[in-house]
PDB file of C-alpha atoms in Angstrom:
ATOM      1  CA  MET A   1      -0.119   0.135  -0.147  1.00 44.00           C
ATOM      2  CA  ALA A   2       1.505   3.242  -0.876  1.00 44.00           C
ATOM      3  CA  LYS A   3       2.175   5.573   2.094  1.00 48.00           C
ATOM      4  CA  ARG A   4       0.265   8.750   2.234  1.00 51.00           C
ATOM      5  CA  PRO A   5       1.919  12.062   2.071  1.00 59.00           C
ATOM      6  CA  ILE A   6       1.951  13.636   4.880  1.00 57.00           C
ATOM      7  CA  ARG A   7      -0.364  17.477   4.165  1.00 54.00           C
ATOM      8  CA  SER A   8       0.395  21.125   5.812  1.00 47.00           C
ATOM      9  CA  PHE A   9      -3.292  21.849   5.638  1.00 44.00           C
ATOM     10  CA  VAL A  10      -6.360  20.559   6.730  1.00 52.00           C
ATOM     11  CA  ARG A  11      -9.799  21.530   4.274  1.00 52.00           C
ATOM     12  CA  ARG A  12     -12.146  23.410   6.593  1.00 61.00           C
ATOM     13  CA  GLU A  13     -14.185  24.534   4.493  1.00 64.00           C
ATOM     14  CA  GLY A  14     -16.449  27.523   6.539  1.00 74.00           C
ATOM     15  CA  ARG A  15     -19.344  28.618   4.640  1.00 88.00           C
ATOM     16  CA  LEU A  16     -19.486  30.660   1.097  1.00 93.00           C
ATOM     17  CA  THR A  17     -21.159  33.896   1.157  1.00 95.00           C
ATOM     18  CA  PRO A  18     -23.547  34.316  -1.833  1.00 96.00           C
ATOM     19  CA  GLY A  19     -20.693  37.105  -3.008  1.00 96.00           C
ATOM     20  CA  GLN A  20     -18.306  34.143  -2.953  1.00 97.00           C
ATOM     21  CA  GLN A  21     -20.296  32.266  -4.417  1.00 96.00           C
ATOM     22  CA  LYS A  22     -21.118  34.381  -7.154  1.00 97.00           C
ATOM     23  CA  ALA A  23     -17.634  34.778  -7.972  1.00 97.00           C
ATOM     24  CA  LEU A  24     -16.613  31.466  -8.167  1.00 97.00           C
ATOM     25  CA  ASP A  25     -19.367  30.925 -10.557  1.00 97.00           C
ATOM     26  CA  GLN A  26     -19.173  33.180 -12.847  1.00 98.00           C
ATOM     27  CA  LEU A  27     -15.383  34.267 -12.559  1.00 98.00           C
ATOM     28  CA  TRP A  28     -13.534  31.172 -11.750  1.00 98.00           C
ATOM     29  CA  PRO A  29     -13.793  30.200 -15.960  1.00 97.00           C
ATOM     30  CA  GLN A  30     -11.857  33.041 -16.347  1.00 98.00           C
ATOM     31  CA  PHE A  31      -9.517  33.398 -13.484  1.00 98.00           C
ATOM     32  CA  GLY A  32      -9.691  29.749 -12.118  1.00 98.00           C
ATOM     33  CA  ILE A  33      -6.904  27.017 -12.635  1.00 98.00           C
ATOM     34  CA  ASP A  34      -8.574  23.847 -13.052  1.00 96.00           C
ATOM     35  CA  ASP A  35      -7.209  21.417 -10.917  1.00 93.00           C
ATOM     36  CA  ASN A  36      -5.868  18.619 -13.387  1.00 91.00           C
ATOM     37  CA  HIS A  37      -2.444  17.153 -14.409  1.00 90.00           C
ATOM     38  CA  ASP A  38      -1.924  18.829 -16.970  1.00 95.00           C
ATOM     39  CA  PRO A  39       1.631  21.069 -16.834  1.00 97.00           C
ATOM     40  CA  LEU A  40       0.737  25.257 -16.762  1.00 97.00           C
ATOM     41  CA  GLN A  41       1.581  27.102 -19.791  1.00 96.00           C
ATOM     42  CA  LEU A  42       2.324  30.322 -18.042  1.00 97.00           C
ATOM     43  CA  GLU A  43       2.364  32.402 -20.809  1.00 97.00           C
ATOM     44  CA  GLN A  44      -0.506  30.786 -22.200  1.00 97.00           C
ATOM     45  CA  LEU A  45      -2.199  31.227 -18.953  1.00 97.00           C
ATOM     46  CA  PHE A  46      -1.803  35.149 -18.660  1.00 98.00           C
ATOM     47  CA  GLY A  47      -1.361  36.027 -22.445  1.00 97.00           C
ATOM     48  CA  ARG A  48       2.369  37.320 -21.972  1.00 97.00           C
ATOM     49  CA  ASP A  49       5.472  36.843 -20.886  1.00 97.00           C
ATOM     50  CA  ALA A  50       6.039  38.829 -17.676  1.00 98.00           C
ATOM     51  CA  PRO A  51       8.132  37.714 -14.054  1.00 98.00           C
ATOM     52  CA  ARG A  52       6.190  35.541 -12.491  1.00 98.00           C
ATOM     53  CA  VAL A  53       5.146  34.744  -8.788  1.00 98.00           C
ATOM     54  CA  LEU A  54       3.224  32.496  -6.879  1.00 98.00           C
ATOM     55  CA  GLU A  55       2.005  32.861  -3.638  1.00 98.00           C
ATOM     56  CA  ILE A  56       0.854  29.447  -1.214  1.00 98.00           C
ATOM     57  CA  GLY A  57      -1.608  30.285   0.882  1.00 96.00           C
ATOM     58  CA  PHE A  58      -2.996  33.596   0.054  1.00 96.00           C
ATOM     59  CA  GLY A  59      -5.685  33.193   3.060  1.00 93.00           C
ATOM     60  CA  ASN A  60      -8.730  36.113   1.844  1.00 94.00           C
ATOM     61  CA  GLY A  61      -6.461  36.797  -1.082  1.00 96.00           C
ATOM     62  CA  ALA A  62      -6.593  40.980   0.350  1.00 96.00           C
ATOM     63  CA  SER A  63      -2.590  41.065   0.513  1.00 96.00           C
ATOM     64  CA  LEU A  64      -2.095  39.006  -2.931  1.00 98.00           C
ATOM     65  CA  ALA A  65      -4.999  41.511  -4.461  1.00 98.00           C
ATOM     66  CA  GLU A  66      -3.175  44.550  -3.364  1.00 98.00           C
ATOM     67  CA  MET A  67       0.124  43.400  -4.253  1.00 98.00           C
ATOM     68  CA  ALA A  68      -1.094  42.310  -7.886  1.00 98.00           C
ATOM     69  CA  LYS A  69      -2.620  46.092  -8.211  1.00 98.00           C
ATOM     70  CA  ASN A  70       0.365  47.606  -6.947  1.00 98.00           C
ATOM     71  CA  GLN A  71       3.061  45.813  -9.562  1.00 98.00           C
ATOM     72  CA  PRO A  72       0.460  45.275 -12.618  1.00 98.00           C
ATOM     73  CA  GLN A  73       3.989  44.147 -14.454  1.00 98.00           C
ATOM     74  CA  GLN A  74       3.902  40.887 -12.682  1.00 98.00           C
ATOM     75  CA  ASP A  75       1.690  38.178 -12.951  1.00 98.00           C
ATOM     76  CA  PHE A  76       0.364  36.446  -9.698  1.00 98.00           C
ATOM     77  CA  ILE A  77      -0.832  32.367  -9.367  1.00 98.00           C
ATOM     78  CA  GLY A  78      -2.164  32.130  -5.901  1.00 98.00           C
ATOM     79  CA  ILE A  79      -2.807  29.208  -4.874  1.00 98.00           C
ATOM     80  CA  GLU A  80      -5.258  28.335  -1.089  1.00 96.00           C
ATOM     81  CA  VAL A  81      -7.026  25.218  -0.376  1.00 95.00           C
ATOM     82  CA  HIS A  82      -9.775  26.833   1.675  1.00 94.00           C
ATOM     83  CA  ARG A  83     -13.065  28.168  -1.221  1.00 96.00           C
ATOM     84  CA  PRO A  84     -13.992  30.821   0.760  1.00 96.00           C
ATOM     85  CA  GLY A  85     -11.089  32.661   0.106  1.00 96.00           C
ATOM     86  CA  VAL A  86     -10.890  31.855  -3.115  1.00 97.00           C
ATOM     87  CA  GLY A  87     -14.132  33.566  -3.266  1.00 98.00           C
ATOM     88  CA  GLN A  88     -13.363  36.636  -1.923  1.00 97.00           C
ATOM     89  CA  LEU A  89      -9.880  36.932  -3.841  1.00 98.00           C
ATOM     90  CA  LEU A  90     -12.058  36.459  -7.307  1.00 98.00           C
ATOM     91  CA  LYS A  91     -14.609  38.985  -5.729  1.00 98.00           C
ATOM     92  CA  ALA A  92     -11.422  41.452  -5.282  1.00 98.00           C
ATOM     93  CA  ILE A  93     -10.190  40.591  -9.174  1.00 98.00           C
ATOM     94  CA  GLN A  94     -13.551  42.116 -10.284  1.00 98.00           C
ATOM     95  CA  THR A  95     -13.662  44.776  -8.517  1.00 98.00           C
ATOM     96  CA  GLU A  96     -10.213  46.337  -8.823  1.00 98.00           C
ATOM     97  CA  GLU A  97     -10.213  45.103 -12.610  1.00 98.00           C
ATOM     98  CA  LEU A  98      -7.240  43.046 -12.184  1.00 98.00           C
ATOM     99  CA  SER A  99      -6.044  41.441 -15.159  1.00 98.00           C
ATOM    100  CA  ASN A 100      -2.440  39.877 -13.658  1.00 98.00           C
ATOM    101  CA  VAL A 101      -3.632  37.131 -11.290  1.00 98.00           C
ATOM    102  CA  ARG A 102      -4.754  33.356 -11.600  1.00 98.00           C
ATOM    103  CA  VAL A 103      -6.208  31.479  -8.202  1.00 98.00           C
ATOM    104  CA  ALA A 104      -5.698  27.355  -8.031  1.00 98.00           C
ATOM    105  CA  CYS A 105      -8.362  25.957  -5.300  1.00 96.00           C
ATOM    106  CA  THR A 106      -5.561  22.789  -4.462  1.00 95.00           C
ATOM    107  CA  ASP A 107      -2.488  21.023  -2.800  1.00 94.00           C
ATOM    108  CA  ALA A 108       0.506  23.238  -4.026  1.00 95.00           C
ATOM    109  CA  VAL A 109       2.855  20.989  -3.187  1.00 94.00           C
ATOM    110  CA  GLU A 110       1.579  18.754  -6.069  1.00 94.00           C
ATOM    111  CA  LEU A 111       0.602  21.594  -8.323  1.00 97.00           C
ATOM    112  CA  LEU A 112       4.755  22.993  -7.729  1.00 96.00           C
ATOM    113  CA  LYS A 113       5.788  19.748  -8.557  1.00 95.00           C
ATOM    114  CA  HIS A 114       3.758  18.227 -11.128  1.00 95.00           C
ATOM    115  CA  ARG A 115       2.154  21.515 -13.437  1.00 97.00           C
ATOM    116  CA  ILE A 116       5.123  24.253 -12.866  1.00 98.00           C
ATOM    117  CA  ALA A 117       8.195  24.056 -15.403  1.00 98.00           C
ATOM    118  CA  ASP A 118      11.420  24.148 -13.335  1.00 98.00           C
ATOM    119  CA  GLN A 119      13.446  27.474 -13.612  1.00 98.00           C
ATOM    120  CA  SER A 120       9.952  29.342 -14.485  1.00 98.00           C
ATOM    121  CA  LEU A 121       9.090  31.656 -11.299  1.00 98.00           C
ATOM    122  CA  ASP A 122      10.690  34.849 -10.400  1.00 98.00           C
ATOM    123  CA  ARG A 123       9.349  34.648  -6.703  1.00 98.00           C
ATOM    124  CA  ILE A 124       7.774  31.985  -4.849  1.00 98.00           C
ATOM    125  CA  GLN A 125       6.183  33.977  -1.717  1.00 98.00           C
ATOM    126  CA  ILE A 126       4.802  32.168   1.701  1.00 98.00           C
ATOM    127  CA  TYR A 127       3.380  34.690   4.667  1.00 96.00           C
ATOM    128  CA  PHE A 128       2.089  33.406   7.693  1.00 93.00           C
ATOM    129  CA  PRO A 129       1.541  29.256   6.770  1.00 94.00           C
ATOM    130  CA  ASP A 130       0.395  27.171   9.352  1.00 92.00           C
ATOM    131  CA  PRO A 131       2.723  26.562  12.308  1.00 92.00           C
ATOM    132  CA  TRP A 132       1.747  23.471  13.193  1.00 73.00           C
ATOM    133  CA  HIS A 133       2.761  24.147  16.826  1.00 76.00           C
ATOM    134  CA  LYS A 134       2.333  21.130  18.740  1.00 84.00           C
ATOM    135  CA  LYS A 135       5.757  19.448  18.542  1.00 79.00           C
ATOM    136  CA  ARG A 136       4.117  16.551  17.168  1.00 81.00           C
ATOM    137  CA  HIS A 137       2.870  18.079  14.500  1.00 55.00           C
ATOM    138  CA  HIS A 138       5.981  20.086  13.056  1.00 86.00           C
ATOM    139  CA  LYS A 139       6.277  17.411  10.513  1.00 90.00           C
ATOM    140  CA  ARG A 140       3.365  19.135   8.852  1.00 82.00           C
ATOM    141  CA  ARG A 141       4.474  22.238   8.501  1.00 96.00           C
ATOM    142  CA  ILE A 142       5.188  22.844   4.617  1.00 96.00           C
ATOM    143  CA  ILE A 143       8.790  24.423   5.159  1.00 96.00           C
ATOM    144  CA  GLN A 144      10.990  21.148   5.337  1.00 96.00           C
ATOM    145  CA  PRO A 145      14.623  20.605   3.669  1.00 97.00           C
ATOM    146  CA  HIS A 146      12.872  18.438   0.916  1.00 96.00           C
ATOM    147  CA  PHE A 147      10.297  20.748  -0.282  1.00 97.00           C
ATOM    148  CA  VAL A 148      13.113  23.567   0.224  1.00 98.00           C
ATOM    149  CA  ASN A 149      14.307  21.673  -2.896  1.00 97.00           C
ATOM    150  CA  VAL A 150      11.018  21.931  -4.459  1.00 97.00           C
ATOM    151  CA  LEU A 151      11.168  25.570  -4.448  1.00 98.00           C
ATOM    152  CA  ALA A 152      14.456  25.942  -5.622  1.00 98.00           C
ATOM    153  CA  ASP A 153      13.464  23.892  -9.048  1.00 98.00           C
ATOM    154  CA  LYS A 154      10.961  26.304 -10.144  1.00 98.00           C
ATOM    155  CA  LEU A 155      12.761  29.395  -9.404  1.00 98.00           C
ATOM    156  CA  LYS A 156      14.594  30.827 -11.858  1.00 98.00           C
ATOM    157  CA  HIS A 157      18.427  31.165 -11.174  1.00 98.00           C
ATOM    158  CA  GLY A 158      18.362  34.894  -9.248  1.00 98.00           C
ATOM    159  CA  GLY A 159      14.989  34.811  -7.879  1.00 98.00           C
ATOM    160  CA  HIS A 160      13.662  34.754  -4.818  1.00 98.00           C
ATOM    161  CA  LEU A 161      12.217  32.709  -1.942  1.00 98.00           C
ATOM    162  CA  HIS A 162      10.048  34.857   0.497  1.00 98.00           C
ATOM    163  CA  LEU A 163       9.004  33.890   3.640  1.00 98.00           C
ATOM    164  CA  ALA A 164       7.153  35.244   6.945  1.00 96.00           C
ATOM    165  CA  THR A 165       5.527  33.723  10.035  1.00 94.00           C
ATOM    166  CA  ASP A 166       4.073  35.215  13.654  1.00 91.00           C
ATOM    167  CA  TRP A 167       5.641  31.700  15.373  1.00 92.00           C
ATOM    168  CA  GLN A 168       9.328  32.857  15.880  1.00 94.00           C
ATOM    169  CA  ASP A 169      10.460  28.852  16.496  1.00 94.00           C
ATOM    170  CA  TYR A 170       9.400  28.303  12.597  1.00 96.00           C
ATOM    171  CA  ALA A 171      11.110  31.479  11.764  1.00 97.00           C
ATOM    172  CA  GLU A 172      14.622  29.657  13.120  1.00 97.00           C
ATOM    173  CA  GLN A 173      13.505  26.403  11.617  1.00 97.00           C
ATOM    174  CA  MET A 174      12.879  28.258   8.160  1.00 98.00           C
ATOM    175  CA  LEU A 175      15.446  29.591   8.743  1.00 98.00           C
ATOM    176  CA  SER A 176      17.477  26.875   9.497  1.00 98.00           C
ATOM    177  CA  ASP A 177      16.179  24.388   6.832  1.00 98.00           C
ATOM    178  CA  VAL A 178      16.652  27.322   3.605  1.00 98.00           C
ATOM    179  CA  SER A 179      20.558  28.188   5.049  1.00 98.00           C
ATOM    180  CA  GLY A 180      21.302  24.694   5.041  1.00 97.00           C
ATOM    181  CA  ASN A 181      20.445  24.437   0.686  1.00 98.00           C
ATOM    182  CA  PRO A 182      23.522  25.390  -1.140  1.00 98.00           C
ATOM    183  CA  ARG A 183      21.244  26.362  -3.766  1.00 98.00           C
ATOM    184  CA  PHE A 184      20.152  29.662  -1.931  1.00 98.00           C
ATOM    185  CA  GLN A 185      21.651  32.351  -0.482  1.00 98.00           C
ATOM    186  CA  ASN A 186      20.345  34.585   2.231  1.00 98.00           C
ATOM    187  CA  CYS A 187      19.880  38.485   1.503  1.00 98.00           C
ATOM    188  CA  SER A 188      19.485  39.566   4.896  1.00 98.00           C
ATOM    189  CA  LYS A 189      23.721  41.169   5.903  1.00 95.00           C
ATOM    190  CA  ASP A 190      24.050  39.328   8.524  1.00 97.00           C
ATOM    191  CA  SER A 191      22.219  36.144   7.447  1.00 97.00           C
ATOM    192  CA  GLY A 192      19.422  36.411   9.624  1.00 98.00           C
ATOM    193  CA  TYR A 193      16.059  38.093   8.745  1.00 98.00           C
ATOM    194  CA  ILE A 194      15.148  41.638   7.135  1.00 98.00           C
ATOM    195  CA  ASP A 195      12.551  44.375   7.194  1.00 96.00           C
ATOM    196  CA  ARG A 196       9.317  43.555   5.758  1.00 96.00           C
ATOM    197  CA  PRO A 197       9.666  44.632   2.212  1.00 96.00           C
ATOM    198  CA  ASP A 198       7.434  47.073   0.681  1.00 96.00           C
ATOM    199  CA  TYR A 199       5.582  45.042  -1.437  1.00 97.00           C
ATOM    200  CA  ARG A 200       4.547  42.526   1.212  1.00 97.00           C
ATOM    201  CA  PRO A 201       1.238  44.478   2.811  1.00 95.00           C
ATOM    202  CA  VAL A 202       0.607  44.522   6.324  1.00 92.00           C
ATOM    203  CA  THR A 203      -2.163  42.339   6.841  1.00 82.00           C
ATOM    204  CA  LYS A 204      -5.213  42.287   9.329  1.00 78.00           C
ATOM    205  CA  PHE A 205      -3.944  39.055  11.024  1.00 74.00           C
ATOM    206  CA  GLU A 206      -0.637  40.859  11.194  1.00 83.00           C
ATOM    207  CA  GLN A 207      -2.316  44.076  12.702  1.00 83.00           C
ATOM    208  CA  ARG A 208      -3.912  42.467  15.234  1.00 79.00           C
ATOM    209  CA  GLY A 209      -0.554  40.470  16.090  1.00 76.00           C
ATOM    210  CA  HIS A 210       1.241  43.679  16.677  1.00 80.00           C
ATOM    211  CA  ARG A 211      -1.483  45.170  19.054  1.00 85.00           C
ATOM    212  CA  LEU A 212      -0.988  42.071  20.953  1.00 80.00           C
ATOM    213  CA  GLY A 213       2.460  42.364  21.300  1.00 81.00           C
ATOM    214  CA  HIS A 214       3.705  39.728  18.830  1.00 83.00           C
ATOM    215  CA  GLY A 215       6.518  39.656  16.164  1.00 92.00           C
ATOM    216  CA  VAL A 216       6.858  39.187  12.934  1.00 93.00           C
ATOM    217  CA  TRP A 217      10.035  37.271  11.083  1.00 96.00           C
ATOM    218  CA  ASP A 218      10.324  38.002   7.025  1.00 97.00           C
ATOM    219  CA  LEU A 219      13.063  35.886   4.820  1.00 98.00           C
ATOM    220  CA  LEU A 220      14.384  36.657   1.812  1.00 98.00           C
ATOM    221  CA  PHE A 221      16.459  34.189  -0.107  1.00 98.00           C
ATOM    222  CA  LYS A 222      17.919  34.376  -3.748  1.00 98.00           C
ATOM    223  CA  ARG A 223      18.007  31.227  -5.744  1.00 98.00           C
ATOM    224  CA  LEU A 224      21.901  31.037  -7.120  1.00 97.00           C
TER     225      LEU A 224
END
């Protein structure tokens, strides 16, 4: 019997609002990436050749929509397993009249491994992934040495991996796992953490954390 892969997420479906359901029904055909095994043709997907950014776990999509609006010269692929968040991002795409965003509702690890060509992405960003804070669950964290290698495969040489978390022990693990891969170079001057780049918006979740005195750790690595 084949061993089931360890998932970094649990599908908590939640209830779709009427607006989110309408967005899924009406906008998915134009902006959605269907869940199949066909390799993605990114130039065809966006209708142009532009720098490409992939975000894993975009939540409600507010941050991703803001980045896409502020960086129209770049194309963004967002992956999220929770359909209410996907519906919310599709609503934002329509409201902001964004043409540079495509959305997938699937397992990001599988999509990356099997549908994204090697050396085709300019940036991969993973912000506030599930910390799986209990030690026995750390194996479920998406950032693991083997997955760091997958991320390296998909980034162009000179591309960037940008991570952020509000859990210090996860930040330390991320720093160790990515720094330990010779295909990445830390962009921090002291080989540690960086200040939040201007292109990453502060989320409501993050603002609440700041009010409660929580720290946030950003890490930026360059693909060698």
